Short mmCIF file of C-alpha atoms in Angstrom, two decimals:
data_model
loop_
_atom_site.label_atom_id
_atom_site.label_comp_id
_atom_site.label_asym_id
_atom_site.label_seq_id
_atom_site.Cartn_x
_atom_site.Cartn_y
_atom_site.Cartn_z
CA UNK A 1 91.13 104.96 105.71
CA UNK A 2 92.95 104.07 108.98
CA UNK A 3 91.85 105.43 112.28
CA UNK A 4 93.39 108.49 113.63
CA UNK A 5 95.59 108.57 116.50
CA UNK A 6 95.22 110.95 119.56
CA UNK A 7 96.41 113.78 120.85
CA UNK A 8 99.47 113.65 122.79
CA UNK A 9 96.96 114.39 126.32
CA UNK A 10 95.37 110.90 125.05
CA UNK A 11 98.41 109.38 124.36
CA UNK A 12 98.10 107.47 127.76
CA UNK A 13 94.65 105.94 126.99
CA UNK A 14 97.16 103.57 124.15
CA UNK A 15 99.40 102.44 127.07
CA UNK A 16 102.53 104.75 125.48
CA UNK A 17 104.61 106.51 127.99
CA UNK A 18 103.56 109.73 128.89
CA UNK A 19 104.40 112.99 126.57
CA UNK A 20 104.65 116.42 127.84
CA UNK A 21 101.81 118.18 126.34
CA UNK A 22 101.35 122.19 125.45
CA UNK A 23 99.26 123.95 127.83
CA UNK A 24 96.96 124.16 124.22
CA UNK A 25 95.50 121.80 122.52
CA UNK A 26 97.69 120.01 120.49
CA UNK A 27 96.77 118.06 117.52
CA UNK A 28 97.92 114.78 115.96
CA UNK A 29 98.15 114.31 112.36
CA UNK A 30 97.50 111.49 108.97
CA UNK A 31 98.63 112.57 106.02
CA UNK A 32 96.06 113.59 103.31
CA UNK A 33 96.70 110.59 100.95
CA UNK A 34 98.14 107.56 102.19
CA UNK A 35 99.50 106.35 98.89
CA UNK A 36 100.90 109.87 97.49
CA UNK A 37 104.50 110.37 99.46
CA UNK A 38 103.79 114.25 98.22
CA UNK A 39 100.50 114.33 99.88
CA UNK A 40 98.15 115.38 96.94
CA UNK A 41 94.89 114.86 97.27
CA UNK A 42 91.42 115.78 96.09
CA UNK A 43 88.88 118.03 97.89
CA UNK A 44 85.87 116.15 96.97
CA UNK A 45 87.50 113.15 98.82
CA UNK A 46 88.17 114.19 102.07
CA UNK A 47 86.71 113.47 104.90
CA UNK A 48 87.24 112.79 109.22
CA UNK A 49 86.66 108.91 110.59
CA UNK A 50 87.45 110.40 113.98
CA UNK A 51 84.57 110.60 116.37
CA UNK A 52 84.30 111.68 120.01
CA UNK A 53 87.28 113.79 121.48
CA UNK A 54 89.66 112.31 119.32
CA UNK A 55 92.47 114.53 117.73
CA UNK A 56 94.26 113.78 114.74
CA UNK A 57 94.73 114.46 110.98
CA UNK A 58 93.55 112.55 108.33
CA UNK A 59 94.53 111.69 104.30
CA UNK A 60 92.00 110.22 101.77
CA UNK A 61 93.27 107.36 99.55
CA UNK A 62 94.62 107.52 96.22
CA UNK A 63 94.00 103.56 95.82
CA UNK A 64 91.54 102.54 93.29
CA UNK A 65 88.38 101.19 95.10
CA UNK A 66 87.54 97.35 94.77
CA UNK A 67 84.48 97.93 92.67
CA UNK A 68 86.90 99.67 90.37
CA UNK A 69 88.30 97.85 87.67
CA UNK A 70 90.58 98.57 84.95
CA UNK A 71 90.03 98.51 81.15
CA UNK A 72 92.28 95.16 81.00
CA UNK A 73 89.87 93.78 83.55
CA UNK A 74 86.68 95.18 82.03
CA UNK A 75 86.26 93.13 78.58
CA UNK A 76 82.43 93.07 79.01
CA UNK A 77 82.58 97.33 79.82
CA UNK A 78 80.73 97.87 76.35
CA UNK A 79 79.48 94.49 74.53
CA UNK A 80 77.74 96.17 71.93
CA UNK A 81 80.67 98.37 71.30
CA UNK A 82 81.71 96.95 67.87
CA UNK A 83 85.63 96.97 67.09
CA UNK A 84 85.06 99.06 64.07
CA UNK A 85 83.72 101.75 66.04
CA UNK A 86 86.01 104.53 66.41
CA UNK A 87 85.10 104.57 70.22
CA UNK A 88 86.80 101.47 70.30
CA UNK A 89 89.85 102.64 70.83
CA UNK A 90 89.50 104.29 74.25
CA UNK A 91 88.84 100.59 75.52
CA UNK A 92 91.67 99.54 73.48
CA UNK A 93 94.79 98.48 76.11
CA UNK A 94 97.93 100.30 75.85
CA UNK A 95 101.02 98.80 75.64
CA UNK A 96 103.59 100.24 78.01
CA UNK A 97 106.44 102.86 77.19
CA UNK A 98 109.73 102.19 77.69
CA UNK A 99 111.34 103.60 80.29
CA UNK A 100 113.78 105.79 79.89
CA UNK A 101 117.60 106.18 80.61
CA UNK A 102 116.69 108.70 83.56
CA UNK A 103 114.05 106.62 85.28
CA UNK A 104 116.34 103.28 85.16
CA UNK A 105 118.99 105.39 86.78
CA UNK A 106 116.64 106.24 89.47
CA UNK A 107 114.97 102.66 90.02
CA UNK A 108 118.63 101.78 90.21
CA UNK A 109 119.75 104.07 93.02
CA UNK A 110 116.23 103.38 94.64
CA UNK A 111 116.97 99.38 94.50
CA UNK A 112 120.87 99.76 95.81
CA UNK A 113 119.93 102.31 98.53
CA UNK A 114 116.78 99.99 99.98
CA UNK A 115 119.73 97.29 99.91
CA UNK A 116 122.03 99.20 102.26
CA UNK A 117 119.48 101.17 104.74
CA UNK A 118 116.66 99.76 107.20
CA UNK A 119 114.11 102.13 107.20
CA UNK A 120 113.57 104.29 110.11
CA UNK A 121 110.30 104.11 112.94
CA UNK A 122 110.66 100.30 111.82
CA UNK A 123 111.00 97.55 113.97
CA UNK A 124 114.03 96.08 112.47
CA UNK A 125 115.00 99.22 112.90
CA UNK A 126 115.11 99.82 116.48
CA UNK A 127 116.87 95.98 116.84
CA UNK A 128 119.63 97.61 114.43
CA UNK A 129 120.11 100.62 117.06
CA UNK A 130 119.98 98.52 120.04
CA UNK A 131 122.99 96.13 118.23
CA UNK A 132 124.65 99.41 117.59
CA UNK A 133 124.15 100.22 121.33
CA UNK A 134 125.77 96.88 122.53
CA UNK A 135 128.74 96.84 120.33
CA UNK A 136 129.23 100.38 121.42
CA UNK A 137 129.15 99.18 125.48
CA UNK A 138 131.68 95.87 124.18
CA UNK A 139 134.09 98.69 122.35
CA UNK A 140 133.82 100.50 125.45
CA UNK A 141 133.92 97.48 128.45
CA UNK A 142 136.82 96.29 126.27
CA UNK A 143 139.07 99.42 125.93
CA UNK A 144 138.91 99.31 129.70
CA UNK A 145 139.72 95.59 130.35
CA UNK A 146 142.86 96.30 127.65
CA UNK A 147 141.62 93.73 124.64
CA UNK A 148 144.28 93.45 121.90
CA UNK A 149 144.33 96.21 118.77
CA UNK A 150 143.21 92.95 116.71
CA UNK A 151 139.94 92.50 118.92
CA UNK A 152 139.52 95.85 118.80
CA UNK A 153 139.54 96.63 115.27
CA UNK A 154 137.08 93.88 114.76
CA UNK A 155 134.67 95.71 117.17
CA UNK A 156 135.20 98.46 114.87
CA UNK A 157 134.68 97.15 111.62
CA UNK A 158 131.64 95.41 112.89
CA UNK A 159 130.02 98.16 114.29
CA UNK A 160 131.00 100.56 111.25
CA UNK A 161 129.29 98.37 109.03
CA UNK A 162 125.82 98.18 111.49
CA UNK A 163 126.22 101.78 111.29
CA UNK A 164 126.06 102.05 107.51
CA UNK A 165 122.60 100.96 107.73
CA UNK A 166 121.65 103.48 109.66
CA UNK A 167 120.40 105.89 107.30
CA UNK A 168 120.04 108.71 110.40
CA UNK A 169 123.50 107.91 111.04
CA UNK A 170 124.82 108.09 107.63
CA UNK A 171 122.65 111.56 107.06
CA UNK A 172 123.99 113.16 109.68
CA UNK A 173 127.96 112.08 108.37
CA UNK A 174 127.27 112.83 105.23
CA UNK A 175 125.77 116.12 105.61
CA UNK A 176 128.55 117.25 107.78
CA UNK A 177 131.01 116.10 105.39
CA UNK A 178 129.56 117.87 102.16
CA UNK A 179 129.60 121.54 104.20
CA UNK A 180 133.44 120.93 104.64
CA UNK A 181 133.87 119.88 101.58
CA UNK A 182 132.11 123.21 99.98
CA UNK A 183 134.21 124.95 102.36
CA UNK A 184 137.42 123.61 101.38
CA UNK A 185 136.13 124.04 97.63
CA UNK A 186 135.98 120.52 97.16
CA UNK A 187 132.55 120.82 94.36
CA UNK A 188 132.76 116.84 93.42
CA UNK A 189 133.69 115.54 96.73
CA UNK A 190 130.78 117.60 98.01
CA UNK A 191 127.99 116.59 95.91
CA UNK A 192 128.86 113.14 96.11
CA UNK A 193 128.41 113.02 99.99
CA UNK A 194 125.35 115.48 98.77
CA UNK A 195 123.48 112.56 96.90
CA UNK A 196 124.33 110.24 99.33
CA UNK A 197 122.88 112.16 102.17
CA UNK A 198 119.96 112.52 100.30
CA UNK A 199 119.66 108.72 99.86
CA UNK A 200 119.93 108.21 103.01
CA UNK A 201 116.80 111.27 104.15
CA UNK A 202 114.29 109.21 102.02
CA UNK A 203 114.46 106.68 104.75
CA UNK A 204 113.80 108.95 107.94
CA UNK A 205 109.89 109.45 108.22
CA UNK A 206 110.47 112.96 109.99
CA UNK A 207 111.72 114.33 106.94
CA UNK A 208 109.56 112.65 104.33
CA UNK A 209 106.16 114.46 105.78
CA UNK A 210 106.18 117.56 103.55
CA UNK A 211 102.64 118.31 102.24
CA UNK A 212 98.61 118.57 103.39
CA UNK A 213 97.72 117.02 106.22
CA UNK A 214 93.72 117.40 107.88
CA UNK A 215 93.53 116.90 111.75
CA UNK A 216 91.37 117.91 114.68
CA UNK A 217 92.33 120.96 117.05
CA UNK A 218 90.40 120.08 119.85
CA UNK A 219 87.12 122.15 119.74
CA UNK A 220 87.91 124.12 116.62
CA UNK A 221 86.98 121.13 114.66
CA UNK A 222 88.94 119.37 112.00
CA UNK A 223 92.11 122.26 110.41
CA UNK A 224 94.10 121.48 107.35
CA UNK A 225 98.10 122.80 107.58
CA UNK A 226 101.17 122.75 105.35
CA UNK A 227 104.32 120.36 105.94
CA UNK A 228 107.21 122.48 104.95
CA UNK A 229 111.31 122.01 105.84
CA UNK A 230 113.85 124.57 105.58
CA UNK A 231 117.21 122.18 105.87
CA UNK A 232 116.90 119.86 109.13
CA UNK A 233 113.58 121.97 110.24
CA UNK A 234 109.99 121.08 109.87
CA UNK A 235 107.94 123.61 109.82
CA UNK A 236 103.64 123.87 109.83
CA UNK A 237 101.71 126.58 108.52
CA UNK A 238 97.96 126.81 109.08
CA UNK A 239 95.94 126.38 105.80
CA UNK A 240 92.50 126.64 107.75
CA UNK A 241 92.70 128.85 110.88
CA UNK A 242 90.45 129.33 114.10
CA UNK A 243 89.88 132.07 116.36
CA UNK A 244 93.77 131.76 117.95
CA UNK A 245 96.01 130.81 114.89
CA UNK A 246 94.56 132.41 111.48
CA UNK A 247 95.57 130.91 108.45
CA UNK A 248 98.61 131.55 106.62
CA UNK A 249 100.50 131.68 110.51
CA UNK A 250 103.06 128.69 111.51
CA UNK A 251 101.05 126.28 113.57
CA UNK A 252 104.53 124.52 115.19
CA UNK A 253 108.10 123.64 114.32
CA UNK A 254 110.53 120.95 115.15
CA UNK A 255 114.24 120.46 114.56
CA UNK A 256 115.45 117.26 113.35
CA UNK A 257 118.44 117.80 113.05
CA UNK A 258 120.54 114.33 113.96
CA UNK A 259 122.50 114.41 116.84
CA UNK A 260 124.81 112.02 116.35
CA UNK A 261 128.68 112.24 117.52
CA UNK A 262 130.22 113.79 113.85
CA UNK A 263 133.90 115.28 113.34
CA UNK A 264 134.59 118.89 114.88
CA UNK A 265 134.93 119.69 111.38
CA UNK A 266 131.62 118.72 110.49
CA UNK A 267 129.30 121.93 111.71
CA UNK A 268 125.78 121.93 112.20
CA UNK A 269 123.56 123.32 109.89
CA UNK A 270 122.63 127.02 110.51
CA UNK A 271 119.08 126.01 111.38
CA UNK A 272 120.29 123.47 113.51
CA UNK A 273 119.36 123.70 117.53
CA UNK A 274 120.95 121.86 120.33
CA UNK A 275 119.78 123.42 123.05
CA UNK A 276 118.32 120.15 124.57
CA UNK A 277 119.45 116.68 124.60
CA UNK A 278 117.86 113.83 122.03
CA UNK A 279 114.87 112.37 123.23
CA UNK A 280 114.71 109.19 123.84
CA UNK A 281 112.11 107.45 121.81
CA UNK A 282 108.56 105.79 123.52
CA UNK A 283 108.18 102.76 124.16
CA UNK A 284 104.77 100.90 123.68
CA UNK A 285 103.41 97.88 125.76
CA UNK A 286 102.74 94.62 123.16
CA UNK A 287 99.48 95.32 122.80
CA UNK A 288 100.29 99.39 121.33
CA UNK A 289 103.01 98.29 119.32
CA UNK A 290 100.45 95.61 117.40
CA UNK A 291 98.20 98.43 117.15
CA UNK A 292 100.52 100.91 115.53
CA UNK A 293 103.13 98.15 113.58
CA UNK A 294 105.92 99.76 115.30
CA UNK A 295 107.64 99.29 118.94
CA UNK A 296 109.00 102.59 119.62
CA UNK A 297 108.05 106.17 118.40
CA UNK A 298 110.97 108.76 118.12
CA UNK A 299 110.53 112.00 119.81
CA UNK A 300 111.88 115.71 118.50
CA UNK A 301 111.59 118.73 120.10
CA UNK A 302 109.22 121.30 119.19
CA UNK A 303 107.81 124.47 119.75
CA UNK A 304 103.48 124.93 119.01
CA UNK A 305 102.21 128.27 118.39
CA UNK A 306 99.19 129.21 120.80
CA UNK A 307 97.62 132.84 121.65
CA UNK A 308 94.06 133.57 123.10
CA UNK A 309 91.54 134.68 121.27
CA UNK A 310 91.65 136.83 118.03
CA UNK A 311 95.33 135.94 117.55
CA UNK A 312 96.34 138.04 121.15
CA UNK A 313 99.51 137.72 122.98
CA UNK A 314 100.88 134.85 120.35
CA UNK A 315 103.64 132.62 121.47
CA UNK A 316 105.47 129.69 120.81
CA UNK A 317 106.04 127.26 123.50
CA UNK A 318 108.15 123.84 123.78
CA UNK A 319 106.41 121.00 122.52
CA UNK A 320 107.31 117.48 120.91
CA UNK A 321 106.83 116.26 117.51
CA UNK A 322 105.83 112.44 117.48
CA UNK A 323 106.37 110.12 114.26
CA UNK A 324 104.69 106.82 114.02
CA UNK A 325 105.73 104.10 112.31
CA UNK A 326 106.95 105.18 108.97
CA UNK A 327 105.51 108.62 108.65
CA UNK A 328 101.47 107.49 108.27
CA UNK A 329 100.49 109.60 111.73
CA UNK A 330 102.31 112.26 113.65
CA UNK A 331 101.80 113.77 116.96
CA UNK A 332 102.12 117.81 118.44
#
């Protein structure tokens, strides 16, 4: 099992830029089974590597342990077992099925979408943004210096294409464009851009933590909570409570909604909040980002549930929701 990663308060102590923290304290989270992308896990297996002050949420292994080996590997598992014996055939290999029409559909979508997107919280990521960023200042410095509409269009095809890759950027289009097409009564059109929208979600770690996930909350000890969404919104209930948040209550929210410049007739999701501006992601010193496999951490805002004790004067406060890498840790 990996090590867990601080609390945003400790943040600092890993050279990262500084986080605003909640006035609480505010936990940081592994998922419950590194292996599972739905989290499941089993009781008997869990348990903290975390020591000291540190903060952070955990998720036993589904991997099969080195000593383990399996029946194909294990000719010598019985020797006396004789072939007639009708025991035999639990030992006995079994040849594969064949998969079927459904599940060669899927591999096939899986295969032509991980051809067209670069995974968010990667590093080859960020390098795709920052390309995105440049062509973006050359469309820009170039309108102004009065290029040609040739030159120009090329700008724009390039960066359209370096923008298909972005699977945030292509969620965020497509999303928009299936609500106007359900509005317009367009049902095809609409679940086209549907599917591909959710294509493209597989590929952003801040939607892909649904499930249990075990972490520290300060001195209450180690708490297990819930990963739900509701559309573009994370939300975390409390499956183990303390003496502020009892079980069963949300623990803290975020909206992930993308904010990315869409059509006028593309409106936000109901649950959708702009109220602030996108954070700008954190950037780790060379030494961090070989520590974590990742160069920059995106941000989202938040808001953490706290009250004193006995679950008195509850309220939510602003807080910041911190994905590493590709979805193994989170921060609150």
């Amino acid at each position: 099992m990996k090590s867990m990663i601080s609390s945003p308060l400790a943040i600092a102590t890993f050279h990262l830029l500084a986080v605003p923290t909640l006035p609480f304290t505010a936990p940081s989270f592994q998922p419950l089974n590194h292996c599972n992308p739905r989290r499941s896990f089993n009781p008997t297996n869990l348990h903290s590597t975390t020591s000291g002050d540190d903060r952070g949420f955990s998720q036993t292994s589904s991997q099969t342990p080195d000593h383990l080996e399996t029946y194909e590997n294990r000719h010598d598992l019985h020797p006396n077992l004789s072939q007639n014996d009708p025991r035999s055939s639990e030992f006995t290999p079994l040849s594969p099925l064949p998969p079927t029409s459904t599940r060669l559909t899927r591999l096939e979508s899986e295969s032509r979408s991980s051809s067209i997107y670069i995974p968010s919280g990667t590093d080859p990521y960020w390098d795709l943004l920052d390309e995105i960023s440049r062509l973006e200042a050359d469309l820009s410095a170039g309108r102004e210096a009065g290029i040609s509409s040739e030159a120009e269009q090329a700008v724009k095809a390039l960066l359209r294409r370096k923008q298909a890759k972005d699977p945030e950027y292509v969620y965020s289009i497509t999303s928009g464009a299936a609500r106007a097409a359900e509005r317009l009564g367009r049902e095809e059109e609409a679940r086209r851009f549907r599917e591909e929208s959710a294509r493209a979600r597989r590929f952003l770690p801040q939607f892909n933590l649904e499930g249990l996930w075990v972490g520290k909350y300060g001195s209450h000890g180690f708490e297990m909570i819930n990963v739900t969404y509701t559309g573009d919104k994370l939300i975390a209930y409390k499956v183990t409570g303390d003496q502020n948040i009892p079980r069963g209550e949300i623990t803290f929210t975020a909206d992930l909604t993308p904010q990315h410049p869409t059509p006028t007739s593309f409106k936000p999701s109901s649950d959708s909040n702009h109220q602030h501006p996108k954070l700008d992601p954190i950037i780790l010193s060379e030494s961090s980002s070989k520590k974590w496999g990742t160069k920059r951490l995106p941000r989202f805002h938040g808001r953490g549930h706290a009250a004193e004790p006995n679950f008195q004067n509850p309220q939510f406060m602003e807080g910041q929701l911190v994905v590493i890498g590709e979805g193994d840790y989170f921060s609150f």
